[in-house]
Short mmCIF file of C-alpha atoms in Angstrom, two decimals:
data_model
loop_
_atom_site.label_atom_id
_atom_site.label_comp_id
_atom_site.label_asym_id
_atom_site.label_seq_id
_atom_site.Cartn_x
_atom_site.Cartn_y
_atom_site.Cartn_z
CA UNK A 5 0.00 0.00 0.00
CA UNK A 6 1.31 3.41 -0.96
CA UNK A 7 2.26 5.63 1.97
CA UNK A 8 0.24 8.59 0.66
CA UNK A 9 -2.84 6.43 0.13
CA UNK A 10 -2.54 5.10 3.67
CA UNK A 11 -2.47 8.61 5.14
CA UNK A 12 -5.42 9.70 3.00
CA UNK A 13 -7.44 6.69 4.21
CA UNK A 14 -6.38 7.40 7.79
CA UNK A 15 -7.51 11.02 7.52
CA UNK A 16 -10.92 9.96 6.14
CA UNK A 17 -11.35 7.54 9.05
CA UNK A 18 -10.24 10.31 11.44
CA UNK A 19 -12.85 12.76 10.18
CA UNK A 20 -15.79 10.40 9.71
CA UNK A 21 -14.93 8.09 12.59
CA UNK A 22 -16.11 10.67 15.10
CA UNK A 23 -19.46 10.93 13.34
CA UNK A 24 -19.85 7.16 13.43
CA UNK A 25 -18.97 7.04 17.14
CA UNK A 26 -21.54 9.76 17.88
CA UNK A 27 -24.25 7.97 15.90
CA UNK A 28 -23.57 4.71 17.72
CA UNK A 29 -23.65 6.49 21.10
CA UNK A 30 -26.95 8.19 20.20
CA UNK A 31 -28.44 4.88 19.09
CA UNK A 32 -27.40 3.12 22.29
CA UNK A 33 -28.83 5.93 24.41
CA UNK A 34 -32.15 5.79 22.57
CA UNK A 35 -32.28 2.03 22.91
CA UNK A 36 -31.61 2.26 26.66
CA UNK A 37 -34.41 4.82 27.02
CA UNK A 38 -36.85 2.59 25.12
CA UNK A 39 -35.93 -0.41 27.29
CA UNK A 40 -36.50 1.70 30.40
CA UNK A 41 -39.92 2.80 29.18
CA UNK A 42 -40.84 -0.79 28.32
CA UNK A 43 -39.84 -1.89 31.82
CA UNK A 44 -41.95 0.86 33.39
CA UNK A 45 -44.89 -0.12 31.18
CA UNK A 46 -44.58 -3.80 32.13
CA UNK A 47 -44.43 -2.93 35.84
CA UNK A 48 -47.49 -0.71 35.59
CA UNK A 49 -49.47 -3.36 33.67
CA UNK A 50 -48.67 -6.00 36.31
CA UNK A 51 -49.68 -3.61 39.08
CA UNK A 52 -52.95 -2.86 37.29
CA UNK A 53 -53.67 -6.58 36.94
CA UNK A 54 -53.22 -7.00 40.69
CA UNK A 55 -55.35 -3.93 41.46
CA UNK A 56 -52.55 -1.88 43.02
CA UNK A 57 -53.23 1.86 42.57
CA UNK A 58 -50.35 3.74 40.96
CA UNK A 59 -49.72 7.47 40.84
CA UNK A 60 -49.76 9.13 37.44
CA UNK A 61 -46.42 9.54 35.75
CA UNK A 62 -47.09 13.21 34.95
CA UNK A 63 -49.66 15.18 36.89
CA UNK A 64 -51.27 18.37 35.56
CA UNK A 65 -49.39 20.34 38.23
CA UNK A 66 -46.08 18.84 37.13
CA UNK A 67 -46.20 20.16 33.57
CA UNK A 68 -45.71 23.76 34.64
CA UNK A 69 -49.13 24.80 33.39
CA UNK A 70 -48.33 24.03 29.76
CA UNK A 71 -51.35 21.75 29.48
CA UNK A 72 -49.41 19.27 27.35
CA UNK A 73 -48.66 16.81 30.15
CA UNK A 74 -44.93 17.21 29.60
CA UNK A 75 -42.65 18.35 32.36
CA UNK A 76 -40.79 21.49 31.36
CA UNK A 77 -37.97 20.54 33.71
CA UNK A 78 -37.42 17.34 31.74
CA UNK A 79 -37.26 19.28 28.48
CA UNK A 80 -34.59 21.71 29.75
CA UNK A 81 -31.35 22.00 27.82
CA UNK A 82 -28.20 20.55 29.23
CA UNK A 83 -26.12 23.53 30.41
CA UNK A 84 -22.94 21.81 29.21
CA UNK A 85 -23.95 21.66 25.53
CA UNK A 86 -21.17 24.10 24.47
CA UNK A 87 -18.57 21.59 25.65
CA UNK A 88 -19.92 18.87 23.35
CA UNK A 89 -20.28 21.22 20.39
CA UNK A 90 -16.80 22.60 21.02
CA UNK A 91 -15.25 19.14 21.13
CA UNK A 92 -16.97 18.21 17.86
CA UNK A 93 -15.76 21.38 16.16
CA UNK A 94 -12.19 20.99 17.41
CA UNK A 95 -11.97 17.35 16.30
CA UNK A 96 -13.61 18.09 12.96
CA UNK A 97 -11.25 20.99 12.35
CA UNK A 98 -8.19 18.96 13.31
CA UNK A 99 -9.33 16.10 11.09
CA UNK A 100 -9.88 18.45 8.16
CA UNK A 101 -6.45 20.06 8.65
CA UNK A 102 -4.72 16.68 8.85
CA UNK A 103 -6.61 15.40 5.80
CA UNK A 104 -5.62 18.41 3.73
CA UNK A 105 -2.01 18.45 4.96
CA UNK A 106 -1.41 14.74 4.28
CA UNK A 107 -3.07 14.79 0.88
CA UNK A 108 -1.01 13.85 -2.15
CA UNK A 109 -2.51 16.74 -4.16
CA UNK A 110 -0.48 19.94 -3.85
CA UNK A 111 -3.58 22.16 -3.98
CA UNK A 112 -5.05 20.37 -0.95
CA UNK A 113 -1.81 20.75 1.00
CA UNK A 114 -2.12 24.51 0.62
CA UNK A 115 -5.68 24.45 2.04
CA UNK A 116 -4.86 22.83 5.39
CA UNK A 117 -5.34 26.09 7.38
CA UNK A 118 -9.08 26.01 6.58
CA UNK A 119 -9.44 23.25 9.15
CA UNK A 120 -8.28 25.71 11.79
CA UNK A 121 -11.62 27.51 11.41
CA UNK A 122 -13.34 24.58 13.12
CA UNK A 123 -10.61 24.38 15.75
CA UNK A 124 -10.98 28.02 16.72
CA UNK A 125 -14.78 27.83 16.68
CA UNK A 126 -14.54 24.89 19.09
CA UNK A 127 -12.13 26.75 21.35
CA UNK A 128 -14.58 29.66 21.26
CA UNK A 129 -17.35 27.32 22.44
CA UNK A 130 -15.12 26.25 25.34
CA UNK A 131 -14.62 29.93 26.28
CA UNK A 132 -18.36 30.54 25.95
CA UNK A 133 -19.04 27.73 28.41
CA UNK A 134 -16.37 29.01 30.81
CA UNK A 135 -17.88 32.50 30.78
CA UNK A 136 -21.56 31.49 31.03
CA UNK A 137 -21.62 28.27 33.04
CA UNK A 138 -24.33 28.12 35.69
CA UNK A 139 -23.39 29.14 39.24
CA UNK A 140 -24.37 25.70 40.59
CA UNK A 141 -21.61 23.99 38.57
CA UNK A 142 -18.86 26.44 39.55
CA UNK A 143 -16.29 25.47 42.08
#
């Protein structure tokens, strides 16, 4: 295998490997949530068969007055989302820079600094988190 071809294949795996890892993690998380809901459903059905009264999962007072039966606290954003976005941008930018720099085409080698855009956007997201993180997570 040619050395240049190896590095080009490695850079493609570097860039798209992170996307694949994220998709697998998302899938596993969704599957775990579905299994949890199925377990809760099975427990509630068995309790209903035995005549055991169960409290409602979401009460009208728990939804914050939205009337949709969905807890607004459960739908809140994770305050650490800039860290995840920043990590994705940094890794994507580094992967793009490495892919361009190791390319066998001279034109692509000259474009490697464009990957630094993603790196600096990711670092900016880290700074954004550091400046705006909630007071409860400081310390």
